[in-house]
Coordinates of C-alpha atoms in Angstrom, one line a residue:
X1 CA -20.0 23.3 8.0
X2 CA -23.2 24.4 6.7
X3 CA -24.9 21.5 7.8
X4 CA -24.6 20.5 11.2
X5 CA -27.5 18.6 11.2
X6 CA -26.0 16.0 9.3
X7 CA -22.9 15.6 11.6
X8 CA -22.4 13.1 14.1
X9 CA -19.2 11.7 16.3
X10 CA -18.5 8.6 18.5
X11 CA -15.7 7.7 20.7
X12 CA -15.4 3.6 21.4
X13 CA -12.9 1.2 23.3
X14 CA -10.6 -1.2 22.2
X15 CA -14.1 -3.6 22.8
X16 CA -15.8 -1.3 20.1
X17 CA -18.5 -0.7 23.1
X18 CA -19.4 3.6 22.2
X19 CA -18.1 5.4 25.4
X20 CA -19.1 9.0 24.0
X21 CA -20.9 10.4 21.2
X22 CA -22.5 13.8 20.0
X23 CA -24.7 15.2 17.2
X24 CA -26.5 15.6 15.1
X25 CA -26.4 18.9 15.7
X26 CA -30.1 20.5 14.3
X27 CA -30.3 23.3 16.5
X28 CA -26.9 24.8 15.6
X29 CA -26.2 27.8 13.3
X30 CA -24.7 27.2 10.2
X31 CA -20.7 27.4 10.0
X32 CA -20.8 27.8 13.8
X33 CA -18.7 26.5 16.0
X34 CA -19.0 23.8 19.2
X35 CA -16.5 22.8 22.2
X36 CA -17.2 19.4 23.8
X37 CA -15.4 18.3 26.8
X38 CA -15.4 14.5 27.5
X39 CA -13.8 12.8 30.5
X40 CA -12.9 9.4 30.0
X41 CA -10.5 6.9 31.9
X42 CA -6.8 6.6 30.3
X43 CA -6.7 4.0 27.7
X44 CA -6.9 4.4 23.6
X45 CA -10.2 4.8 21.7
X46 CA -11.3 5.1 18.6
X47 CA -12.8 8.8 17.3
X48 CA -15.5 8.4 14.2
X49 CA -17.2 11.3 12.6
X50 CA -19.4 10.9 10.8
X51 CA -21.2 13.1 7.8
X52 CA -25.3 10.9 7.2
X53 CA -24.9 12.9 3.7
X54 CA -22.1 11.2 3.0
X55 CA -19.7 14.5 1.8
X56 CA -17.7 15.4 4.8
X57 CA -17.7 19.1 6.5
X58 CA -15.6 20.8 3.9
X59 CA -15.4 22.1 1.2
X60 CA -18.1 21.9 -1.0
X61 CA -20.7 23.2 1.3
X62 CA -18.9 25.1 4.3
X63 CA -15.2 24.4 5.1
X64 CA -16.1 22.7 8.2
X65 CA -13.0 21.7 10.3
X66 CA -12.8 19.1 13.8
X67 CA -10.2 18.7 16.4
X68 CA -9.8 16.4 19.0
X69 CA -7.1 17.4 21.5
X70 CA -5.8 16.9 25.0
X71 CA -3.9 19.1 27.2
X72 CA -3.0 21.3 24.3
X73 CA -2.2 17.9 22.1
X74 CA -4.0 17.8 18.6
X75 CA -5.0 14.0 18.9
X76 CA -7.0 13.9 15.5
X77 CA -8.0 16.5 13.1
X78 CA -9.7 17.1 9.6
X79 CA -12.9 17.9 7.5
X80 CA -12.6 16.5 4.2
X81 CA -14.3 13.0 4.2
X82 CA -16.7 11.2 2.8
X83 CA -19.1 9.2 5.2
X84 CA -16.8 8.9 8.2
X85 CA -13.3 9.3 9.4
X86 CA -12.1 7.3 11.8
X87 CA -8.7 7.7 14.2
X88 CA -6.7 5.9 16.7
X89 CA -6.0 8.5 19.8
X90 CA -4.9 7.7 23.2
X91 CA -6.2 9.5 26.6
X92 CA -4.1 9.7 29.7
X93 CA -1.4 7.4 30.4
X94 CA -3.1 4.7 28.4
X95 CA -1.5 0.9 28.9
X96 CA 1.8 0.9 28.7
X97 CA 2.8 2.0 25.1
X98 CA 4.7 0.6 22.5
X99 CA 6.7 1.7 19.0
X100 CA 3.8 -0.4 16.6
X101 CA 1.0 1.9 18.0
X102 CA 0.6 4.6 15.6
X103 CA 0.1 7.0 18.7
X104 CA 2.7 9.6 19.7
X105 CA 4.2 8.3 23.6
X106 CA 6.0 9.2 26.0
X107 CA 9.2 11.6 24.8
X108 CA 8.7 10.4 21.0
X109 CA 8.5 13.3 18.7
X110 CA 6.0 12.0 15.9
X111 CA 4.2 9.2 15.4
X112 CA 6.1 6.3 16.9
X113 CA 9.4 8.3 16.1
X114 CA 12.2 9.7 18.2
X115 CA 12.0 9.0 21.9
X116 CA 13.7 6.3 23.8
X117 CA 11.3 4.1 23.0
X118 CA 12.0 1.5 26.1
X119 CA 8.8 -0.6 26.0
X120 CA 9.5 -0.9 22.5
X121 CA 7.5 -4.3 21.2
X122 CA 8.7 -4.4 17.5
X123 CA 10.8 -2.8 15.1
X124 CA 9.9 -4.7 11.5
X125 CA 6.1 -3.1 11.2
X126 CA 7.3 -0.6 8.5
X127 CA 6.7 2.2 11.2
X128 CA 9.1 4.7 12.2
X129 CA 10.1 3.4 16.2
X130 CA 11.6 4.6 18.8
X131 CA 14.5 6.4 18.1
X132 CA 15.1 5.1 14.1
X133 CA 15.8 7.7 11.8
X134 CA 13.5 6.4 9.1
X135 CA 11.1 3.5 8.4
X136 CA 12.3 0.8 10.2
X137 CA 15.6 2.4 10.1
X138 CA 19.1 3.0 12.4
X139 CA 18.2 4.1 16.3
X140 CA 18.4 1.5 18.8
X141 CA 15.3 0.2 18.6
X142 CA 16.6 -3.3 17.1
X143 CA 16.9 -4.9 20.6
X144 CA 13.2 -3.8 21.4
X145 CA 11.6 -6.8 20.1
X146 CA 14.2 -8.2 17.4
X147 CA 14.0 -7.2 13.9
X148 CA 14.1 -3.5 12.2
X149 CA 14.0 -3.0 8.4
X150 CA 14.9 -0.2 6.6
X151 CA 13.0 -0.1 3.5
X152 CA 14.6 1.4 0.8
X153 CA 13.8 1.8 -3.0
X154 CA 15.8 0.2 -5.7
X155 CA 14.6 1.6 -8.5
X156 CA 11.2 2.7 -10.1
X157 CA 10.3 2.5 -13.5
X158 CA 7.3 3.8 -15.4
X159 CA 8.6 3.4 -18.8
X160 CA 7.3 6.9 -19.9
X161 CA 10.5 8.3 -21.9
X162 CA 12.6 4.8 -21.8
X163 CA 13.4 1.6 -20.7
X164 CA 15.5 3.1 -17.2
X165 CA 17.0 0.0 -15.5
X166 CA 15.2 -2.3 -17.8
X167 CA 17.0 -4.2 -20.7
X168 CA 15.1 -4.7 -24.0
X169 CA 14.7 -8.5 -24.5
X170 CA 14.5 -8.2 -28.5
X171 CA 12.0 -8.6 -30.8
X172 CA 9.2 -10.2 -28.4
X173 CA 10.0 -7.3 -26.5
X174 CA 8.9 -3.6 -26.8
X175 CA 7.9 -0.2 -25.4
X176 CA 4.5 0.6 -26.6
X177 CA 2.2 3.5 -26.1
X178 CA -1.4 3.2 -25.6
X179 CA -2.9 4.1 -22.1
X180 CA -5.1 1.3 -22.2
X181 CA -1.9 -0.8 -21.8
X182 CA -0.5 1.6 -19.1
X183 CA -1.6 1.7 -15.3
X184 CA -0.2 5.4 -15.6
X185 CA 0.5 7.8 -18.7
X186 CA 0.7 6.2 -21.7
X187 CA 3.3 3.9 -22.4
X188 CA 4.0 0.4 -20.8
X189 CA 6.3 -3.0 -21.7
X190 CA 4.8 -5.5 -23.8
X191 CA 6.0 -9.0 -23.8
X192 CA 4.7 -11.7 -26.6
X193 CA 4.9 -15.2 -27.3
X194 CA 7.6 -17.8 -26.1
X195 CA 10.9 -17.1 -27.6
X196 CA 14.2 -16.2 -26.1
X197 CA 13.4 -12.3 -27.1
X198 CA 10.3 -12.7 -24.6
X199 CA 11.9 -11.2 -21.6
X200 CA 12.6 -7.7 -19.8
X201 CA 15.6 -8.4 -17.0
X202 CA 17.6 -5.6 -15.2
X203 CA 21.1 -5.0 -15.6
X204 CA 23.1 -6.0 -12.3
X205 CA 22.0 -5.1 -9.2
X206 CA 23.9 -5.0 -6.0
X207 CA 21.3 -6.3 -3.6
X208 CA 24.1 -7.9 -1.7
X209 CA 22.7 -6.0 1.5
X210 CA 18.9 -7.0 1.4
X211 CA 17.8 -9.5 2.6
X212 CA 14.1 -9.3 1.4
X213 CA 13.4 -7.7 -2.0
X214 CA 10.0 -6.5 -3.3
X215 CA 8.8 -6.2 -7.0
X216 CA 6.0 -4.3 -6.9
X217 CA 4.3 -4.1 -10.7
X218 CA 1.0 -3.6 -12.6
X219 CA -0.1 -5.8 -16.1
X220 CA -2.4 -6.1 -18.6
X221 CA -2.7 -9.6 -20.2
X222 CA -4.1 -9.9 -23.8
X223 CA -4.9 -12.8 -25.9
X224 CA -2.9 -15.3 -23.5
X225 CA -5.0 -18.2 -24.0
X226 CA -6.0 -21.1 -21.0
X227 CA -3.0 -22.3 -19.5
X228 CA -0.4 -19.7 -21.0
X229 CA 1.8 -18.1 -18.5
X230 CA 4.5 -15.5 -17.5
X231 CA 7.4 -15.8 -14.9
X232 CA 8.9 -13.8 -12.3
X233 CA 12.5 -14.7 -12.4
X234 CA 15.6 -14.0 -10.3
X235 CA 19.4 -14.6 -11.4
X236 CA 22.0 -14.0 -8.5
X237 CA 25.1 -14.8 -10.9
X238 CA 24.8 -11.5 -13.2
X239 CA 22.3 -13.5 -15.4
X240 CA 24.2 -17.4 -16.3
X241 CA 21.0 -18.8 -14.6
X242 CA 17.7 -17.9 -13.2
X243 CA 15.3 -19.1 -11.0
X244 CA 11.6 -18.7 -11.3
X245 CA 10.0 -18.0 -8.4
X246 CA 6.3 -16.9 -9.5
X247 CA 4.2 -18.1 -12.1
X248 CA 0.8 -16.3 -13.6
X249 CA -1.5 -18.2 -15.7
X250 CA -4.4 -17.3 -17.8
X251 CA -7.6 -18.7 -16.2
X252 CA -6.2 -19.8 -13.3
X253 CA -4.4 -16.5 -12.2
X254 CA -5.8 -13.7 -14.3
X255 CA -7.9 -13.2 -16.8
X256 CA -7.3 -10.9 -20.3
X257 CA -7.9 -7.5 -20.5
X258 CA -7.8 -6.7 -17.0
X259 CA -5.6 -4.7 -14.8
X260 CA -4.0 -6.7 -11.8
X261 CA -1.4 -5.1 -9.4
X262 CA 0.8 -7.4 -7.3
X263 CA 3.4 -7.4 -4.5
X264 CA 6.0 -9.8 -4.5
X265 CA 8.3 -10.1 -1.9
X266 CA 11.6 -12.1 -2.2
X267 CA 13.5 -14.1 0.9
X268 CA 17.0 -15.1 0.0
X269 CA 20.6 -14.5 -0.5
X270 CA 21.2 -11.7 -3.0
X271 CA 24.5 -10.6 -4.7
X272 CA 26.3 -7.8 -5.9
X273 CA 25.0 -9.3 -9.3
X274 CA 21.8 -9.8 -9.2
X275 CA 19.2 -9.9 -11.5
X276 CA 15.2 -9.6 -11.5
X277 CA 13.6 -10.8 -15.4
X278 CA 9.7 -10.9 -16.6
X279 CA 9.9 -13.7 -18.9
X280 CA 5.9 -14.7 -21.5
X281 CA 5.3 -18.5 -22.0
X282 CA 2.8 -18.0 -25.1
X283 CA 2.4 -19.5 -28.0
X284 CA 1.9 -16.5 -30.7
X285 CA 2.4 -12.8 -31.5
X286 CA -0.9 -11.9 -30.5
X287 CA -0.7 -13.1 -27.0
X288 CA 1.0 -10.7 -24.5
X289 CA 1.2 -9.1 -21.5
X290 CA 2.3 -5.6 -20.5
X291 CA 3.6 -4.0 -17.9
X292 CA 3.8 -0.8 -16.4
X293 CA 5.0 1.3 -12.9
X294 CA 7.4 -1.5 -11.7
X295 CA 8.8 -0.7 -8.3
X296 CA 11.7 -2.5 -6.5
X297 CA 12.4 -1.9 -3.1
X298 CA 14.7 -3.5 -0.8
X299 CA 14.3 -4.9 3.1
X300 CA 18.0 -3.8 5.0
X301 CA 19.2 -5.4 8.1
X302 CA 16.0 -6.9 9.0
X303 CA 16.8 -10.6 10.8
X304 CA 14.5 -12.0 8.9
X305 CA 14.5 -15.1 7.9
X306 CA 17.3 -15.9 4.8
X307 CA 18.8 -18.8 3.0
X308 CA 20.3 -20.3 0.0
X309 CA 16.6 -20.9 -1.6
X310 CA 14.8 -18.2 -3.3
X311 CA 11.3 -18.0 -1.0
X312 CA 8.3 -15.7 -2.8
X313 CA 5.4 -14.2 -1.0
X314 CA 2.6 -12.9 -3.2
X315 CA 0.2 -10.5 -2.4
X316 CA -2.2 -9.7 -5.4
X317 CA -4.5 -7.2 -6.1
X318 CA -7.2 -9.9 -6.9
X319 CA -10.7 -9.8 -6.4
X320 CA -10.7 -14.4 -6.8
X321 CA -7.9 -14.4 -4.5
X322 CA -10.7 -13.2 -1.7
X323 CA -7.5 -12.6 1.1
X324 CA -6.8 -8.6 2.2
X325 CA -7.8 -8.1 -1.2
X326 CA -8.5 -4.2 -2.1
X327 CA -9.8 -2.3 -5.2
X328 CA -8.3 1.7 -5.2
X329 CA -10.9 4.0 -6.7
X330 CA -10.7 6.9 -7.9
X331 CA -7.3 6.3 -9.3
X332 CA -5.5 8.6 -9.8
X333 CA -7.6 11.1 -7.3
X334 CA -6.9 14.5 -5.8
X335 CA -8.9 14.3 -2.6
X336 CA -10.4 11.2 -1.3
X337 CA -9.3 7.5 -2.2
X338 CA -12.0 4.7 -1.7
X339 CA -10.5 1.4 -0.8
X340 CA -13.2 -1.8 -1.2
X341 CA -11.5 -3.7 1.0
X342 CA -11.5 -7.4 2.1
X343 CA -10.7 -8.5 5.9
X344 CA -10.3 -12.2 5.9
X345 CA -9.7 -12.1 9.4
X346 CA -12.1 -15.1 11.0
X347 CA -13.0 -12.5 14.3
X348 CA -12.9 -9.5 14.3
X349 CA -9.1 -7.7 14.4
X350 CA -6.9 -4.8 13.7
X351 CA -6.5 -2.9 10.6
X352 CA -3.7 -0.7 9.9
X353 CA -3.8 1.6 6.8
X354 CA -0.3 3.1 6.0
X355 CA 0.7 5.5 2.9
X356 CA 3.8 6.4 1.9
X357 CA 5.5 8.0 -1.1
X358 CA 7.5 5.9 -3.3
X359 CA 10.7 6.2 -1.1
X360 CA 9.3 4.5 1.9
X361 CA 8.2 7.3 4.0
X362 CA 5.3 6.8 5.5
X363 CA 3.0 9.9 5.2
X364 CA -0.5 8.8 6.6
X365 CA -1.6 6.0 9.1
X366 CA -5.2 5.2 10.0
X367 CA -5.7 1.9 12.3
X368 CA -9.1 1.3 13.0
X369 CA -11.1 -2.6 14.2
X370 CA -12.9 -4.4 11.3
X371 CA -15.2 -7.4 11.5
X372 CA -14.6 -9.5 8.4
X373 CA -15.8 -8.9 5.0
X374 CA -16.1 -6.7 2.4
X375 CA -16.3 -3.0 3.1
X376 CA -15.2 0.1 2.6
X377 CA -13.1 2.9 4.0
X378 CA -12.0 6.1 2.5
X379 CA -8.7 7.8 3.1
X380 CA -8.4 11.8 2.8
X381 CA -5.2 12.2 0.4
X382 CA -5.6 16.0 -0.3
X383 CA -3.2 17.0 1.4
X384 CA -0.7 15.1 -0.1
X385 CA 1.6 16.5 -3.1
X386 CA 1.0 15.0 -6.4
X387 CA 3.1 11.5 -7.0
X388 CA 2.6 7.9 -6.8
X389 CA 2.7 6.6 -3.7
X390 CA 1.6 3.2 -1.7
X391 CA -1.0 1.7 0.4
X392 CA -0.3 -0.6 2.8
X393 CA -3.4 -2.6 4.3
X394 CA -1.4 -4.6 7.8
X395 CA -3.9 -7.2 9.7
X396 CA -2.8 -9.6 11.7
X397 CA -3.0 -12.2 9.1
X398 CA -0.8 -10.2 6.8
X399 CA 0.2 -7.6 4.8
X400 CA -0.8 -6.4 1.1
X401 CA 0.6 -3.5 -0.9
X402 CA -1.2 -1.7 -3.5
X403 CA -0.2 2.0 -5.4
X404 CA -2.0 4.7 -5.9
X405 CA -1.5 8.4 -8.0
X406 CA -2.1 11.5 -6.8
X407 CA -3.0 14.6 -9.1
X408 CA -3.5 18.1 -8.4

């Protein structure tokens, strides 16, 4: 970098307690570059660097570069940031590891993937363990800790050039362009007033192997007045009945001319005929909602928990829901994605920040320890190709899902 007086590292415990650090570095040349050796006791530690101008060490001003390694290992590596980068590594033997780490052990050959995998703690933390083959996926990691989902995508929908999957509920129904309406491009699904033509509902799928289901969407509510709602609505008998599992009301829920994102996930028993429907409960024309980039993706072979009731979990992108709440900025971006984040953990606990692209594979991990609150922490996505993909924000108190673009 062209500025190594503005660069700064730290290395802390699992207590947070700083057990090396470096920089700044004043009396170094420009663009030069500086081998550190530290010796510390096998364990796992955090690495921070850290950049006081706030712009990383490349590219704008030198195309500054850092490597932590071990024993010919690349433990962590980068350059473009903003403030600070942090990442999980591991020294030595370390405590005894497991497949929900995030850190390469034993004979696995990537993070948490391949390997035997025999202290394996967990197999249903959307990481790739042990031996499975994918997320969550095949390998005999099951009887590791119970559990094991492969997550797998259903269907995605951005209702650019039609409909897809989607069937046209009629008149209070329609595919509209105008990118203030649209979470991405230009066109989105509007749905108005209260009659029987207020819906958009799949054809049959067969979800008969799930056993959870998410609905990932975004909306845009206009004109729904106080009280006024929309459904989330699931039909298991190719669409006789329905149940509604999640209601959104204005003033309560959202408010108009907004853009929400939300994460649904659905435990029951799903058929070979199932159905998933957005139904509007307005009153008038001029009171609708639309929506735009609706992802379903499916939870196989997973023990958990299923039944003859529908059960919904909701996780919304929500700044007056105040729990793992997170605001994506730029977005869509090219390099760096700023997450405003909310930890509403009471103490201070583990954070886990997982991309993947919009078939499940997970592409980026960053786990880091957060005191509760509202803060921010930015995630280097330039080196990822352009798409839509996820973010996945795991604390111990839960897990909330929010999508993000990527341009180049």
């Amino acid at each position: 970098d062209n500025y190594p007086e503005e660069t700064t590292w730290a290395i802390t415990n699992a207590g947070g307690s700083v057990v090396a650090s470096g920089g700044p570095y004043g009396s170094q040349a420009d663009g030069s570059t500086l081998n550190t050796t530290v010796c510390l006791p096998d364990g796992c530690y955090n690495f921070t660097i850290s950049d006081s101008y706030g712009d990383g060490i490349c590219c704008s001003y030198g195309n500054g570069s850092y490597t932590v390694s071990q024993g010919g290992t690349t433990l962590a590596s980068g350059g473009s940031f903003t403030t600070s980068q942090t990442t999980n590594i591991c020294i030595g033997g370390g405590p005894a590891p497991t497949c929900d780490d995030g850190i390469q052990n034993g004979d696995e050959t990537g993070v948490d993937c391949g390997g035997s995998c025999a202290p394996c703690a967990t197999c249903d933390d959307g990481i790739q363990n042990g031996d499975e083959t994918g997320v969550d996926c095949g390998g005999s990691c099951a009887p590791c800790g119970g559990g094991g989902c492969t997550t797998t995508q259903v269907n995605f929908a951005n209702f650019e050039s039609n409909f897809g999957i989607w069937i046209d509920g009629g008149t209070d129904c329609a595919r509209v362009t105008n990118a203030t309406y649209a979470n991405s491009g230009t066109r989105s699904v509007r749905l108005r007033d209260n009659t029987s033509t207020s819906v958009m509902t799949t054809g049959n799928l067969n979800l008969a192997g799930y056993e959870e289901v998410t609905v990932d969407f975004s909306y845009y509510p206009v004109g729904m007045e106080s009280g006024e709602d929309f459904w989330l609505q699931v039909s298991t008998n190719g669409g006789s009945s329905y149940q509604t599992l999640v209601t959104w009301a204005s003033g309560a829920d959202f408010n108009n001319n907004t853009r929400y994102n939300e994460s649904v996930t659905i435990t029951g028993t799903f058929t070979s005929n199932t159905r998933i429907r957005f139904r509007n409960d307005a009153s008038a024309d001029n009171d609708a909602v639309y929506f735009d980039d609706i992802n379903i993706s499916g939870c196989v072979n997973g023990n958990r928990l299923s039944g003859e009731e529908f059960i919904a979990d909701v996780l919304v992108a929500n700044p007056a829901v105040g729990v793992n709440h997170a605001v994506l900025f730029p977005n869509p971006t090219s390099e760096m994605l700023n997450v405003d984040f909310f930890f509403s953990g009471k103490t201070e606990g583990n954070v886990q920040m997982i991309v993947t692209d919009i078939t499940g594979k997970q592409v980026l991990f960053e786990q880091y320890q957060s005191t509760p609150g509202a803060q921010r922490r930015t995630v280097d996505v330039s080196r990822l190709s352009a798409g839509v993909y996820m973010l996945h924000i795991v604390t111990d108190e839960g897990r909330t899902t929010h999508k993000f673009a990527v341009t180049k």
